[in-house]
DNA sequence: AGGCTTCCCGACAAAATAGTCGGTTTTACA
DNA sequence: TGTAAAACCGACTATTTTGTCGGGAAGCCT
């Protein structure tokens, strides 16, 4: 058992540092050597645990990135009532974290999708899987919101979900180099306006 | 004069091919050699015209990318009346081009901003300059829309502009690997709903 | 202690990378 | 037509990159 623990510990250490550096510099602009230097680990050590840079990256995506997105964007709204307010609060919280993060480089998932878009199908599949989980969660919770009387029955849950995702991905990108605080405020104000549209307000 | 023409022609050829390949594969994943091979040009030829890869890229951004964004996203709305409908139509047209483009890799400007975000200040400046032009145009036309009675006086032009930009950047990213046609339709429907909110509709 | 598996080292190979430089071709023009 | 400048060539250097491999250290079980 001690064995397995050590293995897990090392791999996790490698993955965590990898995510950190790929996020900061991008996948293609980060070399295995760069990462290993930071980890004080050797080439042999790396290739003992992973077969290639790409496989390494995919494992990071499936394990670390998935959990990160899930805990930040999915879990806080999953199964909740009053979806519109819940979603808005969840996104605002995410933006707040980004705003306060001195070393923010945007939305990890979004950045990687951008970097791999249209190529590297294996990697894209892993990234799209995460996106899909988020999307499905949004749609589900919006649909439930309809039956629970929080969301207008005319609202198009799928379209709303896509709109939320795209706007969030975009604002995270803009916030990196712009006035994050101001952008966050502006974004949230517009998003909340937009959300008011589909509140259940049929006066019957 | 023939001299200058040839110079311009060659440089333009290099820039055009560079934009094409940087767009397809990303800046860091495209080597000078790759580009030169496609151009049937030599190393010496390249470094005669440009001093470095970065300078080369910046020249591409300032000349080709700027014009591209300008003609597609700025010119069609600049000075126009009824800004909300004009903007919506303009974005829809852009999305249509992307949708029909068999080789779409997202929003060029957005992709590059993503790739350089937080690093390479020189490059980021050039990219942000373009973004700024677009943003200012949006704000201006929205403000004018207020005085002309097309846009509600309570609308926050700056916030709307940011919201438009971020959502557009996001949807372009999503459209690459998703069902572009469907995404475009969903996006435009939500955007138009959102726009309805700020139409001038004070019944006095 | 002996042997076996797991884990890790670091030198090495092979290819790719940005950029340099001396020389050659092309072009303008006197 | 001669000549000088502009435009281009391609071999070369430096470094970096991913990935391999033979071997050694550490832990585990008997």
Tab-separated table of C-alpha atoms (C1' of nucleotides) in Angstrom:
chain	number	residue	atom	x	y	z
A	1	UNK	CA	0.000	0.000	0.000
A	2	UNK	CA	2.829	2.353	0.794
A	3	UNK	CA	3.936	1.761	-2.768
A	4	UNK	CA	0.700	2.825	-4.314
A	5	UNK	CA	0.598	5.882	-2.142
A	6	UNK	CA	3.971	7.068	-3.269
A	7	UNK	CA	3.029	6.495	-6.862
A	8	UNK	CA	-0.118	8.526	-6.465
A	9	UNK	CA	1.693	11.270	-4.641
A	10	UNK	CA	4.348	11.644	-7.318
A	11	UNK	CA	1.901	11.558	-10.156
A	12	UNK	CA	-0.286	14.096	-8.493
A	13	UNK	CA	2.665	16.362	-7.895
A	14	UNK	CA	3.586	16.121	-11.552
A	15	UNK	CA	0.067	16.751	-12.710
A	16	UNK	CA	-0.457	19.696	-10.415
A	17	UNK	CA	2.721	21.415	-11.525
A	18	UNK	CA	1.916	20.594	-15.122
A	19	UNK	CA	-1.503	22.169	-14.930
A	20	UNK	CA	-0.003	25.224	-13.323
A	21	UNK	CA	2.612	25.697	-15.998
A	22	UNK	CA	0.497	24.753	-18.997
A	23	UNK	CA	-2.055	27.227	-17.738
A	24	UNK	CA	0.475	29.987	-17.353
A	25	UNK	CA	2.409	29.531	-20.572
A	26	UNK	CA	0.241	27.386	-22.765
A	27	UNK	CA	0.786	23.784	-23.763
A	28	UNK	CA	3.077	24.371	-26.716
A	29	UNK	CA	5.110	26.985	-24.953
A	30	UNK	CA	5.849	24.760	-21.971
A	31	UNK	CA	8.406	21.997	-22.312
A	32	UNK	CA	8.654	18.838	-20.279
A	33	UNK	CA	12.097	19.987	-19.235
A	34	UNK	CA	10.676	23.216	-17.860
A	35	UNK	CA	8.266	21.290	-15.696
A	36	UNK	CA	10.833	18.761	-14.578
A	37	UNK	CA	13.223	21.495	-13.565
A	38	UNK	CA	10.585	22.956	-11.278
A	39	UNK	CA	9.830	19.542	-9.874
A	40	UNK	CA	13.474	18.563	-9.466
A	41	UNK	CA	12.588	15.391	-11.269
A	42	UNK	CA	14.340	13.542	-14.061
A	43	UNK	CA	13.401	12.635	-17.588
A	44	UNK	CA	13.347	8.993	-16.674
A	45	UNK	CA	11.008	9.639	-13.809
A	46	UNK	CA	8.620	11.438	-16.049
A	47	UNK	CA	8.521	8.862	-18.806
A	48	UNK	CA	8.164	6.114	-16.268
A	49	UNK	CA	4.790	7.518	-15.285
A	50	UNK	CA	3.604	8.880	-18.613
A	51	UNK	CA	4.151	7.767	-22.163
A	52	UNK	CA	4.115	11.140	-23.838
A	53	UNK	CA	3.531	14.808	-23.297
A	54	UNK	CA	0.077	14.534	-24.802
A	55	UNK	CA	-0.978	11.608	-22.636
A	56	UNK	CA	0.366	13.484	-19.636
A	57	UNK	CA	-1.707	16.500	-20.536
A	58	UNK	CA	-4.836	14.469	-21.088
A	59	UNK	CA	-4.465	12.878	-17.678
A	60	UNK	CA	-4.169	16.330	-16.160
A	61	UNK	CA	-7.310	17.418	-17.938
A	62	UNK	CA	-9.331	14.397	-16.969
A	63	UNK	CA	-8.321	14.429	-13.375
A	64	UNK	CA	-7.368	17.864	-12.138
A	65	UNK	CA	-9.085	20.142	-14.596
A	66	UNK	CA	-12.296	18.172	-14.507
A	67	UNK	CA	-12.531	18.383	-10.741
A	68	UNK	CA	-11.663	22.052	-10.787
A	69	UNK	CA	-14.376	22.952	-13.258
A	70	UNK	CA	-16.820	20.667	-11.563
A	71	UNK	CA	-16.333	22.062	-8.086
A	72	UNK	CA	-16.341	25.646	-9.281
A	73	UNK	CA	-19.032	25.725	-11.926
A	74	UNK	CA	-21.120	22.598	-11.705
A	75	UNK	CA	-21.429	21.566	-8.059
A	76	UNK	CA	-22.609	24.991	-6.823
A	77	UNK	CA	-25.668	24.911	-9.073
A	78	UNK	CA	-26.397	21.220	-9.421
A	79	UNK	CA	-29.863	20.373	-8.177
A	80	UNK	CA	-30.398	23.831	-6.769
A	81	UNK	CA	-33.656	25.671	-7.090
A	82	UNK	CA	-34.024	29.161	-8.482
A	83	UNK	CA	-31.450	28.428	-11.174
A	84	UNK	CA	-31.035	31.927	-12.554
A	85	UNK	CA	-29.965	33.482	-9.307
A	86	UNK	CA	-27.892	30.465	-8.387
A	87	UNK	CA	-26.064	30.526	-11.696
A	88	UNK	CA	-25.469	34.245	-11.505
A	89	UNK	CA	-24.045	33.967	-8.004
A	90	UNK	CA	-21.873	31.053	-9.017
A	91	UNK	CA	-20.424	32.889	-11.998
A	92	UNK	CA	-19.898	36.008	-9.964
A	93	UNK	CA	-17.991	34.034	-7.387
A	94	UNK	CA	-15.804	32.540	-10.078
A	95	UNK	CA	-15.120	35.946	-11.501
A	96	UNK	CA	-14.301	37.238	-8.056
A	97	UNK	CA	-11.723	34.512	-7.569
A	98	UNK	CA	-10.240	35.381	-10.940
A	99	UNK	CA	-10.263	39.075	-10.164
A	100	UNK	CA	-8.502	38.650	-6.874
A	101	UNK	CA	-6.053	36.155	-8.277
A	102	UNK	CA	-2.935	38.124	-8.889
A	103	UNK	CA	-1.771	35.528	-11.398
A	104	UNK	CA	-4.884	35.001	-13.429
A	105	UNK	CA	-4.455	33.846	-16.993
A	106	UNK	CA	-8.065	33.329	-17.889
A	107	UNK	CA	-10.398	30.372	-17.844
A	108	UNK	CA	-8.232	27.265	-17.894
A	109	UNK	CA	-10.684	25.130	-19.802
A	110	UNK	CA	-11.385	27.903	-22.267
A	111	UNK	CA	-7.716	28.588	-22.847
A	112	UNK	CA	-6.928	24.986	-23.612
A	113	UNK	CA	-9.908	24.578	-25.894
A	114	UNK	CA	-8.673	27.609	-27.716
A	115	UNK	CA	-5.178	26.248	-28.012
A	116	UNK	CA	-6.228	22.845	-29.311
A	117	UNK	CA	-9.298	23.809	-31.280
A	118	UNK	CA	-9.543	21.993	-34.580
A	119	UNK	CA	-6.514	19.775	-33.971
A	120	UNK	CA	-5.456	17.019	-31.576
A	121	UNK	CA	-8.793	15.232	-31.467
A	122	UNK	CA	-7.826	13.160	-28.432
A	123	UNK	CA	-7.147	16.221	-26.364
A	124	UNK	CA	-10.194	18.019	-27.656
A	125	UNK	CA	-12.372	15.123	-26.670
A	126	UNK	CA	-11.153	15.305	-23.093
A	127	UNK	CA	-11.722	19.052	-22.998
A	128	UNK	CA	-15.125	18.871	-24.621
A	129	UNK	CA	-16.191	16.231	-22.155
A	130	UNK	CA	-15.746	18.712	-19.352
A	131	UNK	CA	-17.541	21.403	-21.258
A	132	UNK	CA	-20.384	19.011	-21.914
A	133	UNK	CA	-20.798	18.233	-18.225
A	134	UNK	CA	-21.127	21.902	-17.482
A	135	UNK	CA	-23.525	22.451	-20.342
A	136	UNK	CA	-25.734	19.525	-19.409
A	137	UNK	CA	-25.811	20.708	-15.827
A	138	UNK	CA	-26.905	24.173	-16.891
A	139	UNK	CA	-29.619	22.833	-19.157
A	140	UNK	CA	-30.899	20.407	-16.560
A	141	UNK	CA	-31.098	22.944	-13.815
A	142	UNK	CA	-32.819	25.418	-16.108
A	143	UNK	CA	-35.368	22.854	-17.174
A	144	UNK	CA	-36.041	21.961	-13.582
A	145	UNK	CA	-36.413	25.668	-12.948
A	146	UNK	CA	-39.233	25.708	-15.426
A	147	UNK	CA	-41.234	22.986	-13.748
A	148	UNK	CA	-40.537	24.566	-10.383
A	149	UNK	CA	-41.889	27.867	-11.571
A	150	UNK	CA	-38.676	29.857	-11.430
A	151	UNK	CA	-38.022	30.081	-15.138
A	152	UNK	CA	-40.378	31.155	-17.868
A	153	UNK	CA	-41.763	28.251	-19.820
A	154	UNK	CA	-40.839	29.984	-23.053
A	155	UNK	CA	-37.160	30.072	-22.257
A	156	UNK	CA	-34.863	27.996	-24.442
A	157	UNK	CA	-32.682	26.216	-21.908
A	158	UNK	CA	-30.136	24.995	-24.424
A	159	UNK	CA	-29.686	28.389	-25.961
A	160	UNK	CA	-29.385	30.023	-22.569
A	161	UNK	CA	-26.744	27.518	-21.538
A	162	UNK	CA	-24.696	28.174	-24.669
A	163	UNK	CA	-25.034	31.884	-24.148
A	164	UNK	CA	-23.876	31.643	-20.565
A	165	UNK	CA	-20.894	29.500	-21.449
A	166	UNK	CA	-19.720	31.640	-24.311
A	167	UNK	CA	-20.074	34.895	-22.454
A	168	UNK	CA	-18.260	33.499	-19.440
A	169	UNK	CA	-15.406	32.174	-21.553
A	170	UNK	CA	-15.089	35.530	-23.224
A	171	UNK	CA	-15.165	37.674	-20.136
A	172	UNK	CA	-12.533	35.552	-18.459
A	173	UNK	CA	-10.276	36.161	-21.427
A	174	UNK	CA	-10.880	39.880	-21.363
A	175	UNK	CA	-10.286	40.139	-17.640
A	176	UNK	CA	-6.705	38.966	-17.885
A	177	UNK	CA	-5.342	42.052	-19.515
A	178	UNK	CA	-8.076	44.537	-18.747
A	179	UNK	CA	-9.499	46.115	-15.643
A	180	UNK	CA	-10.735	42.905	-14.082
A	181	UNK	CA	-12.810	44.497	-11.362
A	182	UNK	CA	-14.603	46.829	-13.690
A	183	UNK	CA	-15.168	44.145	-16.292
A	184	UNK	CA	-16.586	41.791	-13.744
A	185	UNK	CA	-19.029	44.393	-12.568
A	186	UNK	CA	-20.123	45.273	-16.071
A	187	UNK	CA	-20.477	41.670	-17.061
A	188	UNK	CA	-22.547	40.692	-14.060
A	189	UNK	CA	-24.869	43.650	-14.440
A	190	UNK	CA	-25.638	42.700	-18.034
A	191	UNK	CA	-25.946	39.024	-17.269
A	192	UNK	CA	-28.454	39.737	-14.524
A	193	UNK	CA	-30.440	41.959	-16.841
A	194	UNK	CA	-30.475	39.195	-19.354
A	195	UNK	CA	-31.550	36.682	-16.736
A	196	UNK	CA	-34.489	38.848	-15.683
A	197	UNK	CA	-35.938	38.202	-19.113
A	198	UNK	CA	-36.606	34.566	-18.433
A	199	UNK	CA	-37.851	34.798	-14.931
A	200	UNK	CA	-41.244	33.281	-14.540
A	201	UNK	CA	-43.534	36.273	-14.545
A	202	UNK	CA	-46.779	35.265	-16.110
A	203	UNK	CA	-49.397	37.033	-14.104
A	204	UNK	CA	-51.938	34.291	-13.875
B	1	UNK	CA	9.120	52.433	-57.788
B	2	UNK	CA	9.018	48.898	-59.178
B	3	UNK	CA	11.346	48.050	-56.333
B	4	UNK	CA	9.038	49.247	-53.680
B	5	UNK	CA	6.197	47.374	-55.284
B	6	UNK	CA	8.045	44.110	-55.211
B	7	UNK	CA	9.024	44.684	-51.649
B	8	UNK	CA	5.445	45.315	-50.687
B	9	UNK	CA	4.244	42.322	-52.620
B	10	UNK	CA	6.688	39.940	-50.992
B	11	UNK	CA	6.051	41.247	-47.525
B	12	UNK	CA	2.348	40.995	-48.019
B	13	UNK	CA	2.662	37.460	-49.276
B	14	UNK	CA	4.690	36.573	-46.201
B	15	UNK	CA	2.265	38.246	-43.861
B	16	UNK	CA	-0.771	36.678	-45.437
B	17	UNK	CA	0.649	33.198	-45.238
B	18	UNK	CA	1.841	33.877	-41.713
B	19	UNK	CA	-1.585	34.960	-40.546
B	20	UNK	CA	-3.107	31.910	-42.141
B	21	UNK	CA	-0.741	29.501	-40.443
B	22	UNK	CA	-0.548	31.223	-37.072
B	23	UNK	CA	-4.314	31.207	-37.079
B	24	UNK	CA	-4.529	27.539	-37.898
B	25	UNK	CA	-1.847	26.205	-35.592
B	26	UNK	CA	-1.173	28.955	-33.117
B	27	UNK	CA	1.880	31.169	-32.833
B	28	UNK	CA	4.043	28.864	-30.747
B	29	UNK	CA	3.117	25.808	-32.727
B	30	UNK	CA	4.084	27.355	-36.048
B	31	UNK	CA	7.731	27.674	-36.947
B	32	UNK	CA	9.302	30.087	-39.345
B	33	UNK	CA	10.518	27.101	-41.299
B	34	UNK	CA	6.976	25.829	-41.686
B	35	UNK	CA	5.892	29.122	-43.152
B	36	UNK	CA	8.922	29.446	-45.406
B	37	UNK	CA	8.381	25.988	-46.773
B	38	UNK	CA	4.863	26.923	-47.823
B	39	UNK	CA	6.131	30.132	-49.336
B	40	UNK	CA	9.110	28.524	-51.083
B	41	UNK	CA	11.175	31.248	-49.528
B	42	UNK	CA	14.504	31.074	-47.751
B	43	UNK	CA	15.625	31.943	-44.271
B	44	UNK	CA	17.703	34.772	-45.627
B	45	UNK	CA	14.742	36.204	-47.441
B	46	UNK	CA	12.682	36.183	-44.318
B	47	UNK	CA	15.221	37.833	-42.059
B	48	UNK	CA	15.933	40.400	-44.691
B	49	UNK	CA	12.399	41.699	-44.276
B	50	UNK	CA	11.821	41.039	-40.597
B	51	UNK	CA	14.099	41.098	-37.612
B	52	UNK	CA	12.419	38.407	-35.555
B	53	UNK	CA	9.439	36.131	-35.370
B	54	UNK	CA	7.776	38.395	-32.859
B	55	UNK	CA	8.250	41.527	-34.939
B	56	UNK	CA	6.936	39.631	-37.923
B	57	UNK	CA	3.851	38.627	-35.998
B	58	UNK	CA	3.229	42.122	-34.714
B	59	UNK	CA	3.395	43.486	-38.246
B	60	UNK	CA	0.822	40.907	-39.286
B	61	UNK	CA	-1.440	41.921	-36.440
B	62	UNK	CA	-1.157	45.621	-37.085
B	63	UNK	CA	-1.682	45.373	-40.780
B	64	UNK	CA	-3.699	42.351	-41.787
B	65	UNK	CA	-5.539	41.479	-38.619
B	66	UNK	CA	-6.465	45.055	-37.906
B	67	UNK	CA	-8.021	45.514	-41.331
B	68	UNK	CA	-9.812	42.220	-41.072
B	69	UNK	CA	-11.427	43.012	-37.745
B	70	UNK	CA	-12.152	46.519	-38.815
B	71	UNK	CA	-13.882	45.611	-42.039
B	72	UNK	CA	-15.833	42.800	-40.466
B	73	UNK	CA	-16.836	44.148	-37.082
B	74	UNK	CA	-16.289	47.889	-37.021
B	75	UNK	CA	-17.026	49.299	-40.444
B	76	UNK	CA	-20.472	47.689	-40.770
B	77	UNK	CA	-21.761	49.462	-37.663
B	78	UNK	CA	-19.748	52.655	-37.592
B	79	UNK	CA	-21.969	55.687	-37.721
B	80	UNK	CA	-25.061	53.649	-38.387
B	81	UNK	CA	-28.400	54.336	-36.794
B	82	UNK	CA	-30.444	51.786	-34.906
B	83	UNK	CA	-27.325	50.329	-33.336
B	84	UNK	CA	-28.860	47.259	-31.743
B	85	UNK	CA	-30.206	45.823	-34.942
B	86	UNK	CA	-27.142	46.840	-36.865
B	87	UNK	CA	-24.844	45.177	-34.366
B	88	UNK	CA	-26.916	42.034	-34.268
B	89	UNK	CA	-26.914	41.766	-38.042
B	90	UNK	CA	-23.199	42.392	-38.188
B	91	UNK	CA	-22.418	39.695	-35.642
B	92	UNK	CA	-24.779	37.287	-37.327
B	93	UNK	CA	-23.056	37.850	-40.615
B	94	UNK	CA	-19.679	37.196	-39.016
B	95	UNK	CA	-20.961	34.013	-37.477
B	96	UNK	CA	-22.392	32.974	-40.797
B	97	UNK	CA	-19.026	33.374	-42.446
B	98	UNK	CA	-17.466	31.323	-39.695
B	99	UNK	CA	-20.147	28.688	-39.925
B	100	UNK	CA	-19.767	28.282	-43.647
B	101	UNK	CA	-16.004	28.355	-43.474
B	102	UNK	CA	-14.963	24.789	-43.685
B	103	UNK	CA	-11.645	25.659	-42.054
B	104	UNK	CA	-12.745	27.818	-39.175
B	105	UNK	CA	-10.531	27.919	-36.143
B	106	UNK	CA	-12.343	30.553	-34.165
B	107	UNK	CA	-12.015	34.286	-33.816
B	108	UNK	CA	-8.508	35.174	-34.893
B	109	UNK	CA	-8.136	38.140	-32.571
B	110	UNK	CA	-9.613	36.213	-29.672
B	111	UNK	CA	-7.370	33.228	-30.246
B	112	UNK	CA	-4.230	35.307	-30.276
B	113	UNK	CA	-5.230	37.269	-27.207
B	114	UNK	CA	-5.766	33.960	-25.516
B	115	UNK	CA	-2.396	32.682	-26.560
B	116	UNK	CA	-0.459	35.745	-25.454
B	117	UNK	CA	-2.537	36.773	-22.474
B	118	UNK	CA	-0.423	37.843	-19.548
B	119	UNK	CA	2.868	37.625	-21.398
B	120	UNK	CA	4.609	39.269	-24.356
B	121	UNK	CA	3.460	42.814	-23.593
B	122	UNK	CA	4.483	44.105	-27.028
B	123	UNK	CA	2.249	41.632	-28.779
B	124	UNK	CA	-0.573	42.124	-26.325
B	125	UNK	CA	-0.488	45.847	-26.925
B	126	UNK	CA	-0.972	45.357	-30.637
B	127	UNK	CA	-3.827	42.943	-30.042
B	128	UNK	CA	-5.487	45.092	-27.422
B	129	UNK	CA	-5.298	48.076	-29.724
B	130	UNK	CA	-7.558	46.294	-32.159
B	131	UNK	CA	-9.906	45.217	-29.421
B	132	UNK	CA	-10.065	48.777	-28.198
B	133	UNK	CA	-11.059	50.097	-31.598
B	134	UNK	CA	-13.923	47.661	-31.701
B	135	UNK	CA	-14.982	48.450	-28.162
B	136	UNK	CA	-14.898	52.196	-28.697
B	137	UNK	CA	-16.903	51.827	-31.866
B	138	UNK	CA	-19.555	49.826	-30.052
B	139	UNK	CA	-19.770	52.298	-27.210
B	140	UNK	CA	-19.921	55.257	-29.534
B	141	UNK	CA	-22.633	53.852	-31.702
B	142	UNK	CA	-24.659	52.824	-28.659
B	143	UNK	CA	-24.374	56.282	-27.164
B	144	UNK	CA	-25.434	57.828	-30.414
B	145	UNK	CA	-28.332	55.394	-30.413
B	146	UNK	CA	-29.469	56.902	-27.153
B	147	UNK	CA	-29.598	60.452	-28.412
B	148	UNK	CA	-31.279	59.238	-31.591
B	149	UNK	CA	-33.973	57.497	-29.613
B	150	UNK	CA	-33.093	53.926	-30.535
B	151	UNK	CA	-31.573	52.872	-27.256
B	152	UNK	CA	-32.979	53.257	-23.787
B	153	UNK	CA	-31.382	56.079	-21.880
B	154	UNK	CA	-30.797	53.767	-18.940
B	155	UNK	CA	-28.619	51.403	-20.889
B	156	UNK	CA	-24.981	51.172	-19.859
B	157	UNK	CA	-23.161	51.405	-23.184
B	158	UNK	CA	-19.802	50.350	-21.834
B	159	UNK	CA	-21.201	47.315	-20.115
B	160	UNK	CA	-23.181	46.329	-23.174
B	161	UNK	CA	-20.084	46.611	-25.327
B	162	UNK	CA	-18.087	44.393	-22.999
B	163	UNK	CA	-20.897	41.905	-22.897
B	164	UNK	CA	-21.130	41.780	-26.663
B	165	UNK	CA	-17.413	41.332	-27.084
B	166	UNK	CA	-17.060	38.600	-24.520
B	167	UNK	CA	-20.040	36.642	-25.721
B	168	UNK	CA	-18.893	36.888	-29.319
B	169	UNK	CA	-15.382	35.752	-28.470
B	170	UNK	CA	-16.807	32.830	-26.577
B	171	UNK	CA	-19.272	31.670	-29.169
B	172	UNK	CA	-16.663	31.753	-31.879
B	173	UNK	CA	-14.525	29.434	-29.782
B	174	UNK	CA	-17.399	27.048	-29.164
B	175	UNK	CA	-18.386	26.961	-32.803
B	176	UNK	CA	-15.103	25.455	-33.918
B	177	UNK	CA	-15.654	22.054	-32.449
B	178	UNK	CA	-19.389	22.092	-31.931
B	179	UNK	CA	-22.402	22.217	-34.168
B	180	UNK	CA	-21.686	25.625	-35.630
B	181	UNK	CA	-25.018	26.152	-37.288
B	182	UNK	CA	-27.014	25.275	-34.213
B	183	UNK	CA	-24.773	27.301	-31.924
B	184	UNK	CA	-25.041	30.330	-34.147
B	185	UNK	CA	-28.808	30.127	-34.116
B	186	UNK	CA	-28.973	29.723	-30.355
B	187	UNK	CA	-26.529	32.532	-29.768
B	188	UNK	CA	-28.277	34.984	-32.025
B	189	UNK	CA	-31.659	34.252	-30.513
B	190	UNK	CA	-30.393	34.981	-27.028
B	191	UNK	CA	-28.467	38.041	-28.104
B	192	UNK	CA	-31.539	39.495	-29.753
B	193	UNK	CA	-33.593	38.831	-26.657
B	194	UNK	CA	-30.967	40.598	-24.637
B	195	UNK	CA	-30.932	43.515	-27.061
B	196	UNK	CA	-34.670	43.933	-26.783
B	197	UNK	CA	-34.125	44.920	-23.183
B	198	UNK	CA	-32.444	48.173	-24.066
B	199	UNK	CA	-34.583	49.254	-26.907
B	200	UNK	CA	-36.057	52.641	-26.352
B	201	UNK	CA	-39.575	51.886	-25.242
B	202	UNK	CA	-40.674	54.591	-22.875
B	203	UNK	CA	-44.301	55.136	-23.690
B	204	UNK	CA	-44.440	58.886	-23.330
C	1	DA	C1'	19.940	-11.353	3.971
C	2	DG	C1'	18.472	-12.259	-0.817
C	3	DG	C1'	15.800	-11.415	-4.518
C	4	DC	C1'	12.162	-8.995	-6.939
C	5	DT	C1'	9.505	-5.196	-8.281
C	6	DT	C1'	8.851	-0.366	-8.450
C	7	DC	C1'	10.675	4.007	-9.006
C	8	DC	C1'	13.861	7.139	-10.559
C	9	DC	C1'	18.395	8.886	-12.593
C	10	DG	C1'	20.932	11.320	-16.334
C	11	DA	C1'	23.472	10.678	-20.542
C	12	DC	C1'	22.183	10.167	-25.191
C	13	DA	C1'	19.842	10.399	-29.853
C	14	DA	C1'	17.381	12.693	-33.409
C	15	DA	C1'	14.848	16.193	-34.876
C	16	DA	C1'	13.357	20.964	-34.720
C	17	DT	C1'	14.022	25.816	-33.584
C	18	DA	C1'	15.266	30.994	-34.034
C	19	DG	C1'	18.544	33.530	-35.864
C	20	DT	C1'	23.379	34.642	-38.528
C	21	DC	C1'	26.294	35.393	-42.375
C	22	DG	C1'	28.937	35.367	-46.602
C	23	DG	C1'	27.766	35.125	-51.050
C	24	DT	C1'	24.691	35.261	-55.381
C	25	DT	C1'	21.051	36.934	-58.194
C	26	DT	C1'	17.956	40.504	-59.652
C	27	DT	C1'	16.718	45.226	-60.534
C	28	DA	C1'	16.989	50.215	-61.198
C	29	DC	C1'	19.189	53.649	-63.362
C	30	DA	C1'	23.032	56.524	-64.873
D	1	DT	C1'	26.162	48.414	-70.415
D	2	DG	C1'	28.253	48.878	-66.017
D	3	DT	C1'	27.415	49.278	-61.238
D	4	DA	C1'	25.556	49.680	-56.885
D	5	DA	C1'	21.867	48.737	-54.049
D	6	DA	C1'	18.120	45.732	-52.936
D	7	DA	C1'	16.368	41.091	-52.613
D	8	DC	C1'	17.215	36.566	-51.815
D	9	DC	C1'	19.756	32.032	-51.027
D	10	DG	C1'	21.075	28.107	-48.054
D	11	DA	C1'	24.546	26.304	-45.142
D	12	DC	C1'	25.765	26.983	-40.432
D	13	DT	C1'	25.431	27.713	-35.210
D	14	DA	C1'	23.217	27.586	-30.807
D	15	DT	C1'	19.880	25.831	-28.288
D	16	DT	C1'	15.837	23.368	-27.256
D	17	DT	C1'	12.632	19.678	-27.844
D	18	DT	C1'	10.539	14.980	-27.163
D	19	DG	C1'	11.536	10.601	-26.237
D	20	DT	C1'	14.919	6.252	-25.248
D	21	DC	C1'	17.728	3.290	-22.526
D	22	DG	C1'	20.852	0.980	-19.406
D	23	DG	C1'	21.561	1.084	-14.909
D	24	DG	C1'	21.151	2.183	-9.996
D	25	DA	C1'	18.526	3.096	-5.478
D	26	DA	C1'	14.623	2.105	-2.540
D	27	DG	C1'	11.016	-0.516	-0.783
D	28	DC	C1'	8.717	-5.105	-0.002
D	29	DC	C1'	8.254	-9.961	0.963
D	30	DT	C1'	10.055	-14.387	2.285
